[in-house]
Amino acid sequence: MDNHFGSHLSVVVDLSPAQWHRAAADRDSPLAVDAFVSQLLAFLNAHIALKHENSLAVFAAFPGKSVMLYASTDPPDRPTPIDPNSYPPFKRLDSTVTARITAQLAADIHPEEPSALVGAITKALCCLSCSSRHCESNLLFLPDINRLSLGHDEASDPRILVLSVSPDLATSYIPIMNSIFSAQKLKITIDACQIFGPDTVFLQQAAHLTGGSYLYLDRRDALLQYLIMSFLPPPPIRKVLAVPTQDRIDFRAACFCHKNIVDIGSCAQSAYPSSASPCPSVPPVEQSSPSKHYSVSMLPVRRPAPQHQTVAGEYTPVSSSSEWDPGHQRI
Amino acid sequence: MPPKHIDDMDIDSDYSDISIELGNISKGRNRKGKATDKRKQDKGKAKAKEQAYTWEASFTRSWDTVQEDEAGSLQTSVEDLMARGRRRRLLAPASAIRRTIIRHLILILDLSSAMMDRDMRPTRFDLMLQYAREFITEWFDQNPLGQIGVVGMRAGLGERIGEMSGNPQEVLKSISDRIKLEPTGEPSLQNAIEIACGTMSHLPTHSSREILIIFGSLTTCDPGNIHDTLESCFKSKVRISVVALAAEMKICRDLCDKTGGQFGVAMNEGHFKDLLFELVPPPAQRAITRTAGTGTTNPAADLMMMGFPTRLPDASPRSLCVCHSEMKSQGFLCPRCLSKVCDVPTDCDICGLMIVSSPHLARSYHHLFPVKPYDAVQNESDILEGSTACHACARPFPTKAAPAKEGLSPVGRYRCPDCHNDFCSECDVFVHDVVHCCPGCGK
């Protein structure tokens, strides 16, 4: 299990000012953005420290735009001042990330726009694909010393960790699903951690489909512990560890016409692109099932666990998911 | 077929090549039927102009396709190939196309003795099996709600190799055993198409019915008039596509043209694969069939009942599943009758509801919502202020302009028409072929 290759980690951080403001004002367990960044930096340092070959890329999703904050392949912007009390790579990472976040926040952003999480994830995918292509000739995400001796990127176990605070954005359903599927194809694990706000279905599905883990944070002040315990070990090591996994994933959908949650819907056998409205005039067909709607574009939602299931005459209570809360049901 | 026979054939084809040049003296050596003999000679004639032996072919081809530039680098030919890919993508219609989500495909494999020819390495037959497997995997990846059945053409008969199934593993298993599919005899197009149509006859008229024929022979041995079969296919809206390995045949071309399918003759191994994989994305639905059929009068016929199940956690109490009657803890609950099935997509065994998970549906969406093709930035003056690196992968753009080529940007930049961000050529290809989502506009 222990190979001499490093593992690559891409971290996508959701830095929506509005959501972070709410998170800082949260009554139960407040988490301010500066506390978050310092815990995040500790986690990133831990990843670099874990193995010399480990590589890292950090992306941030701001309202309406996404930015690359740090890549271990990047040449440093300017020579970092030598600090006798800190390890130079840590220092470089910390100063680059904080400097770029500050620069982005100082620039004009429109806080009312939703976070460009999809853009950030897609950029992470593009970077990974580029790097893996370059890896074949010269291993790019690895420090210089190892570039000559190694052969292929397969050992680098690329993964993407998404730290999100925003709720799901219905309009980004299709692009986010597309990026999940391409991650699945490229064998990239997506881990997701919802720090604040309602449970997100998209990230849950992303983690489920790519074999990563999804975590909903109950105690935000323990963020660093959550991160280190469940997201620091690379995927091959997780097989022997008991990392938290999802217990119940809902594949229900919301109908396109009324945005209602349906478990039985009618789906067009063939569909037009969005330019043509799919089937607005179709009257609902009378059915015994009360929840019947037409849906062409499906939007998955989480739903309450049925209290009981009956299978083959048995009457068995279902262990309901602990973190689920009916108040978080959306759309 | 014993291996001895294979060797025999190899000798045959070599001699038939020679016989063209030396005059017709190898008649006695050919222990095959007249038709086969003739076919070999036809092939030999076409080939004899270029090279005498089949094994020489692969070498000359690789030299032909790749040309070195003045500096001895292969960079230019690689760029040319990319430019060709870009042009093809730009040719794709940008307007709204109606595409089928639920597809039914019968894959007809030629298992006649012509498939033992070695003009494709290692043999046509082995290559066909290998590509068919890749095709099936890719097809199910892009059409998760579709179903594939497999039919073989062998010894003048059509034989059912794999039943119509929505499970890729089942379909792959049906063609996994090479020994069972050993080619022999003559193919029969008519018999195979009749079987395929019979398999799909019960399907509702609004679902797509497609036949894909991989055809290596130059003959077909039919019991009746194949044009009647063609007519009935046309009436029942079956779309036939043919990938021929030998040469174009009039009947194959007719089959495709009349039913709206695609026809192609594979020139080499790579082209064979390209032709097959062109058939993976769902075809555009023909407007004629929509207006002529029941589609317009009864729009509800276009819609299908689907159930979205709940996945049970691995830690849930064990119970029996309705599909295999096995005690299992994980599974999916049918939303209508709450019975437990093992896997999706499937039809519920109790109430017959089609159960899919919404990611399955979403997987086919990128065909419906494609990313707009990026424009190649042609002039250095068009470069926007402050953009020095690719917007996606943050790799710096080249500073020197390369000589301009059709479809390629001399400054290595490709601009999204919506968000006006510049991307490098690698990311451009990656975004359009894999991610289907622009990193700049997030759409």
PDB file of C-alpha atoms in Angstrom, chain A residues 70-251:
ATOM      1  CA  TYR A  70      -1.876  27.944  -5.028  1.00  0.00           C
ATOM      2  CA  ALA A  71      -0.262  25.141  -6.959  1.00  0.00           C
ATOM      3  CA  SER A  72       2.806  23.325  -5.793  1.00  0.00           C
ATOM      4  CA  THR A  73       4.153  23.515  -9.336  1.00  0.00           C
ATOM      5  CA  ASP A  74       3.872  27.276  -9.513  1.00  0.00           C
ATOM      6  CA  PRO A  75       7.075  29.196  -9.220  1.00  0.00           C
ATOM      7  CA  PRO A  76       6.759  31.516  -6.191  1.00  0.00           C
ATOM      8  CA  ASP A  77       5.482  35.000  -6.982  1.00  0.00           C
ATOM      9  CA  ARG A  78       8.302  36.658  -5.162  1.00  0.00           C
ATOM     10  CA  PRO A  79      11.083  35.309  -2.986  1.00  0.00           C
ATOM     11  CA  THR A  80       9.494  34.547   0.347  1.00  0.00           C
ATOM     12  CA  PRO A  81      11.291  36.059   3.317  1.00  0.00           C
ATOM     13  CA  ILE A  82      13.196  33.517   5.305  1.00  0.00           C
ATOM     14  CA  ASP A  83      11.590  32.984   8.651  1.00  0.00           C
ATOM     15  CA  PRO A  84      13.845  31.115  11.072  1.00  0.00           C
ATOM     16  CA  ASN A  85      10.825  29.743  12.904  1.00  0.00           C
ATOM     17  CA  SER A  86       9.013  28.115  10.004  1.00  0.00           C
ATOM     18  CA  TYR A  87       9.614  25.436   7.406  1.00  0.00           C
ATOM     19  CA  PRO A  88      10.009  27.241   4.024  1.00  0.00           C
ATOM     20  CA  PRO A  89       7.436  25.222   2.033  1.00  0.00           C
ATOM     21  CA  PHE A  90       4.822  25.852   4.727  1.00  0.00           C
ATOM     22  CA  LYS A  91       5.684  29.486   4.773  1.00  0.00           C
ATOM     23  CA  ARG A  92       5.416  29.751   1.013  1.00  0.00           C
ATOM     24  CA  LEU A  93       2.043  28.010   0.940  1.00  0.00           C
ATOM     25  CA  ASP A  94       0.609  30.061   3.774  1.00  0.00           C
ATOM     26  CA  SER A  95       1.748  33.400   2.458  1.00  0.00           C
ATOM     27  CA  THR A  96       0.650  32.690  -1.120  1.00  0.00           C
ATOM     28  CA  VAL A  97      -2.815  31.513  -0.131  1.00  0.00           C
ATOM     29  CA  THR A  98      -3.524  34.331   2.288  1.00  0.00           C
ATOM     30  CA  ALA A  99      -2.118  36.958  -0.055  1.00  0.00           C
ATOM     31  CA  ARG A 100      -4.272  35.806  -2.953  1.00  0.00           C
ATOM     32  CA  ILE A 101      -7.417  35.520  -0.855  1.00  0.00           C
ATOM     33  CA  THR A 102      -6.911  39.050   0.418  1.00  0.00           C
ATOM     34  CA  ALA A 103      -6.254  40.311  -3.092  1.00  0.00           C
ATOM     35  CA  GLN A 104      -9.412  38.679  -4.419  1.00  0.00           C
ATOM     36  CA  LEU A 105     -11.566  39.941  -1.570  1.00  0.00           C
ATOM     37  CA  ALA A 106     -10.194  43.421  -2.044  1.00  0.00           C
ATOM     38  CA  ALA A 107     -11.068  43.362  -5.727  1.00  0.00           C
ATOM     39  CA  ASP A 108     -14.624  44.169  -6.673  1.00  0.00           C
ATOM     40  CA  ILE A 109     -16.868  41.198  -6.174  1.00  0.00           C
ATOM     41  CA  HIS A 110     -20.607  41.036  -6.278  1.00  0.00           C
ATOM     42  CA  PRO A 111     -21.640  39.313  -3.074  1.00  0.00           C
ATOM     43  CA  GLU A 112     -25.153  38.672  -4.295  1.00  0.00           C
ATOM     44  CA  GLU A 113     -23.965  36.305  -7.018  1.00  0.00           C
ATOM     45  CA  PRO A 114     -23.779  32.620  -6.133  1.00  0.00           C
ATOM     46  CA  SER A 115     -20.414  30.980  -5.609  1.00  0.00           C
ATOM     47  CA  ALA A 116     -18.714  29.711  -8.749  1.00  0.00           C
ATOM     48  CA  LEU A 117     -18.179  26.294  -7.262  1.00  0.00           C
ATOM     49  CA  VAL A 118     -18.624  24.536 -10.598  1.00  0.00           C
ATOM     50  CA  GLY A 119     -16.003  26.707 -12.231  1.00  0.00           C
ATOM     51  CA  ALA A 120     -13.549  25.918  -9.463  1.00  0.00           C
ATOM     52  CA  ILE A 121     -14.182  22.180  -9.665  1.00  0.00           C
ATOM     53  CA  THR A 122     -13.856  22.241 -13.449  1.00  0.00           C
ATOM     54  CA  LYS A 123     -10.587  24.142 -13.170  1.00  0.00           C
ATOM     55  CA  ALA A 124      -9.314  21.552 -10.728  1.00  0.00           C
ATOM     56  CA  LEU A 125     -10.224  18.850 -13.242  1.00  0.00           C
ATOM     57  CA  CYS A 126      -8.510  20.698 -16.091  1.00  0.00           C
ATOM     58  CA  CYS A 127      -5.362  21.083 -13.995  1.00  0.00           C
ATOM     59  CA  LEU A 128      -5.391  17.423 -13.103  1.00  0.00           C
ATOM     60  CA  SER A 129      -5.855  16.353 -16.700  1.00  0.00           C
ATOM     61  CA  CYS A 130      -3.107  18.659 -17.903  1.00  0.00           C
ATOM     62  CA  SER A 131      -0.749  17.504 -15.207  1.00  0.00           C
ATOM     63  CA  SER A 132      -1.450  13.848 -15.839  1.00  0.00           C
ATOM     64  CA  ARG A 133      -0.817  14.394 -19.530  1.00  0.00           C
ATOM     65  CA  HIS A 134       2.461  16.090 -18.735  1.00  0.00           C
ATOM     66  CA  CYS A 135       3.238  13.419 -16.197  1.00  0.00           C
ATOM     67  CA  GLU A 136       3.719  10.943 -18.969  1.00  0.00           C
ATOM     68  CA  SER A 137       6.664  12.872 -20.249  1.00  0.00           C
ATOM     69  CA  ASN A 138       7.846  14.714 -17.193  1.00  0.00           C
ATOM     70  CA  LEU A 139       6.134  14.296 -13.891  1.00  0.00           C
ATOM     71  CA  LEU A 140       4.987  17.761 -13.236  1.00  0.00           C
ATOM     72  CA  PHE A 141       3.325  17.758  -9.889  1.00  0.00           C
ATOM     73  CA  LEU A 142       6.281  16.126  -8.246  1.00  0.00           C
ATOM     74  CA  PRO A 143       9.374  17.849  -6.960  1.00  0.00           C
ATOM     75  CA  ASP A 144      12.280  17.995  -9.395  1.00  0.00           C
ATOM     76  CA  ILE A 145      14.244  15.226  -7.852  1.00  0.00           C
ATOM     77  CA  ASN A 146      11.660  12.577  -8.652  1.00  0.00           C
ATOM     78  CA  ARG A 147      10.685  13.629 -12.126  1.00  0.00           C
ATOM     79  CA  LEU A 148      13.256  11.519 -13.847  1.00  0.00           C
ATOM     80  CA  SER A 149      12.814   8.330 -11.923  1.00  0.00           C
ATOM     81  CA  LEU A 150       9.053   7.914 -12.063  1.00  0.00           C
ATOM     82  CA  GLY A 151       6.965   6.609 -14.861  1.00  0.00           C
ATOM     83  CA  HIS A 152       3.288   7.350 -14.675  1.00  0.00           C
ATOM     84  CA  ASP A 153       0.684   9.331 -12.883  1.00  0.00           C
ATOM     85  CA  GLU A 154      -1.452   6.409 -11.799  1.00  0.00           C
ATOM     86  CA  ALA A 155       0.171   6.300  -8.417  1.00  0.00           C
ATOM     87  CA  SER A 156      -0.627   9.878  -7.587  1.00  0.00           C
ATOM     88  CA  ASP A 157      -4.268   9.066  -6.611  1.00  0.00           C
ATOM     89  CA  PRO A 158      -5.630  12.436  -7.559  1.00  0.00           C
ATOM     90  CA  ARG A 159      -8.475  13.667  -5.411  1.00  0.00           C
ATOM     91  CA  ILE A 160     -10.478  16.820  -4.993  1.00  0.00           C
ATOM     92  CA  LEU A 161     -11.699  18.031  -1.635  1.00  0.00           C
ATOM     93  CA  VAL A 162     -14.586  20.459  -1.776  1.00  0.00           C
ATOM     94  CA  LEU A 163     -15.170  22.615   1.288  1.00  0.00           C
ATOM     95  CA  SER A 164     -18.522  24.189   0.742  1.00  0.00           C
ATOM     96  CA  VAL A 165     -20.660  26.632   2.678  1.00  0.00           C
ATOM     97  CA  SER A 166     -23.245  27.463   0.026  1.00  0.00           C
ATOM     98  CA  PRO A 167     -26.512  25.679  -0.574  1.00  0.00           C
ATOM     99  CA  ASP A 168     -27.066  23.825  -3.834  1.00  0.00           C
ATOM    100  CA  LEU A 169     -27.640  25.955  -6.849  1.00  0.00           C
ATOM    101  CA  ALA A 170     -30.388  24.508  -8.989  1.00  0.00           C
ATOM    102  CA  THR A 171     -29.135  26.121 -12.184  1.00  0.00           C
ATOM    103  CA  SER A 172     -25.735  24.497 -11.877  1.00  0.00           C
ATOM    104  CA  TYR A 173     -27.135  20.996 -11.691  1.00  0.00           C
ATOM    105  CA  ILE A 174     -26.161  19.891 -15.191  1.00  0.00           C
ATOM    106  CA  PRO A 175     -22.626  21.342 -15.201  1.00  0.00           C
ATOM    107  CA  ILE A 176     -21.892  19.933 -11.783  1.00  0.00           C
ATOM    108  CA  MET A 177     -23.148  16.520 -12.809  1.00  0.00           C
ATOM    109  CA  ASN A 178     -21.024  16.712 -15.954  1.00  0.00           C
ATOM    110  CA  SER A 179     -17.926  17.464 -13.929  1.00  0.00           C
ATOM    111  CA  ILE A 180     -18.744  14.631 -11.534  1.00  0.00           C
ATOM    112  CA  PHE A 181     -19.029  12.193 -14.403  1.00  0.00           C
ATOM    113  CA  SER A 182     -15.758  13.291 -15.903  1.00  0.00           C
ATOM    114  CA  ALA A 183     -14.101  12.909 -12.513  1.00  0.00           C
ATOM    115  CA  GLN A 184     -15.547   9.433 -12.367  1.00  0.00           C
ATOM    116  CA  LYS A 185     -14.115   8.669 -15.783  1.00  0.00           C
ATOM    117  CA  LEU A 186     -10.687   9.997 -14.869  1.00  0.00           C
ATOM    118  CA  LYS A 187     -10.781   8.025 -11.601  1.00  0.00           C
ATOM    119  CA  ILE A 188     -10.537  11.132  -9.474  1.00  0.00           C
ATOM    120  CA  THR A 189     -12.024  10.886  -6.005  1.00  0.00           C
ATOM    121  CA  ILE A 190     -14.174  13.789  -4.893  1.00  0.00           C
ATOM    122  CA  ASP A 191     -14.485  14.356  -1.152  1.00  0.00           C
ATOM    123  CA  ALA A 192     -16.968  16.865   0.086  1.00  0.00           C
ATOM    124  CA  CYS A 193     -17.370  18.642   3.360  1.00  0.00           C
ATOM    125  CA  GLN A 194     -20.322  20.893   3.990  1.00  0.00           C
ATOM    126  CA  ILE A 195     -19.172  23.284   6.674  1.00  0.00           C
ATOM    127  CA  PHE A 196     -22.201  25.486   6.946  1.00  0.00           C
ATOM    128  CA  GLY A 197     -25.673  25.704   5.534  1.00  0.00           C
ATOM    129  CA  PRO A 198     -28.074  23.029   4.403  1.00  0.00           C
ATOM    130  CA  ASP A 199     -26.946  19.623   3.291  1.00  0.00           C
ATOM    131  CA  THR A 200     -26.017  19.665  -0.372  1.00  0.00           C
ATOM    132  CA  VAL A 201     -27.332  16.956  -2.581  1.00  0.00           C
ATOM    133  CA  PHE A 202     -24.977  17.559  -5.481  1.00  0.00           C
ATOM    134  CA  LEU A 203     -21.848  17.158  -3.424  1.00  0.00           C
ATOM    135  CA  GLN A 204     -23.350  14.122  -1.755  1.00  0.00           C
ATOM    136  CA  GLN A 205     -23.880  12.534  -5.128  1.00  0.00           C
ATOM    137  CA  ALA A 206     -20.417  13.596  -6.235  1.00  0.00           C
ATOM    138  CA  ALA A 207     -18.866  11.825  -3.282  1.00  0.00           C
ATOM    139  CA  HIS A 208     -21.060   8.786  -3.763  1.00  0.00           C
ATOM    140  CA  LEU A 209     -20.358   8.435  -7.483  1.00  0.00           C
ATOM    141  CA  THR A 210     -16.614   8.895  -7.241  1.00  0.00           C
ATOM    142  CA  GLY A 211     -16.116   6.835  -4.123  1.00  0.00           C
ATOM    143  CA  GLY A 212     -15.182   9.688  -1.830  1.00  0.00           C
ATOM    144  CA  SER A 213     -16.737  10.618   1.462  1.00  0.00           C
ATOM    145  CA  TYR A 214     -19.202  13.322   2.295  1.00  0.00           C
ATOM    146  CA  LEU A 215     -19.226  14.964   5.674  1.00  0.00           C
ATOM    147  CA  TYR A 216     -21.726  17.350   7.150  1.00  0.00           C
ATOM    148  CA  LEU A 217     -20.114  19.323   9.914  1.00  0.00           C
ATOM    149  CA  ASP A 218     -22.071  19.449  13.149  1.00  0.00           C
ATOM    150  CA  ARG A 219     -19.402  21.063  15.250  1.00  0.00           C
ATOM    151  CA  ARG A 220     -17.648  23.660  13.191  1.00  0.00           C
ATOM    152  CA  ASP A 221     -15.087  24.515  15.851  1.00  0.00           C
ATOM    153  CA  ALA A 222     -13.633  21.025  15.383  1.00  0.00           C
ATOM    154  CA  LEU A 223     -13.096  21.550  11.662  1.00  0.00           C
ATOM    155  CA  LEU A 224      -9.411  20.760  11.682  1.00  0.00           C
ATOM    156  CA  GLN A 225      -9.978  17.489  13.472  1.00  0.00           C
ATOM    157  CA  TYR A 226     -12.651  16.482  10.963  1.00  0.00           C
ATOM    158  CA  LEU A 227     -10.353  17.369   8.093  1.00  0.00           C
ATOM    159  CA  ILE A 228      -7.373  15.481   9.423  1.00  0.00           C
ATOM    160  CA  MET A 229      -9.272  12.436  10.562  1.00  0.00           C
ATOM    161  CA  SER A 230     -11.309  11.867   7.428  1.00  0.00           C
ATOM    162  CA  PHE A 231      -9.716  13.680   4.505  1.00  0.00           C
ATOM    163  CA  LEU A 232      -5.995  13.516   5.091  1.00  0.00           C
ATOM    164  CA  PRO A 233      -5.398   9.837   4.300  1.00  0.00           C
ATOM    165  CA  PRO A 234      -5.270   9.182   0.551  1.00  0.00           C
ATOM    166  CA  PRO A 235      -7.907   6.815  -0.910  1.00  0.00           C
ATOM    167  CA  PRO A 236      -5.854   3.587  -0.819  1.00  0.00           C
ATOM    168  CA  ILE A 237      -5.196   4.022   2.888  1.00  0.00           C
ATOM    169  CA  ARG A 238      -8.829   4.770   3.593  1.00  0.00           C
ATOM    170  CA  LYS A 239      -9.687   1.202   2.742  1.00  0.00           C
ATOM    171  CA  VAL A 240      -8.120   0.081   6.003  1.00  0.00           C
ATOM    172  CA  LEU A 241      -9.423   3.009   8.013  1.00  0.00           C
ATOM    173  CA  ALA A 242     -13.022   3.474   9.008  1.00  0.00           C
ATOM    174  CA  VAL A 243     -13.707   6.849   7.448  1.00  0.00           C
ATOM    175  CA  PRO A 244     -17.250   8.139   7.647  1.00  0.00           C
ATOM    176  CA  THR A 245     -19.379   7.246   4.647  1.00  0.00           C
ATOM    177  CA  GLN A 246     -22.842   8.174   3.586  1.00  0.00           C
ATOM    178  CA  ASP A 247     -25.513   5.857   4.769  1.00  0.00           C
ATOM    179  CA  ARG A 248     -28.474   6.956   2.735  1.00  0.00           C
ATOM    180  CA  ILE A 249     -28.486   8.677  -0.594  1.00  0.00           C
ATOM    181  CA  ASP A 250     -31.684   9.746  -2.169  1.00  0.00           C
ATOM    182  CA  PHE A 251     -32.044   9.482  -5.892  1.00  0.00           C
TER     183      PHE A 251
END
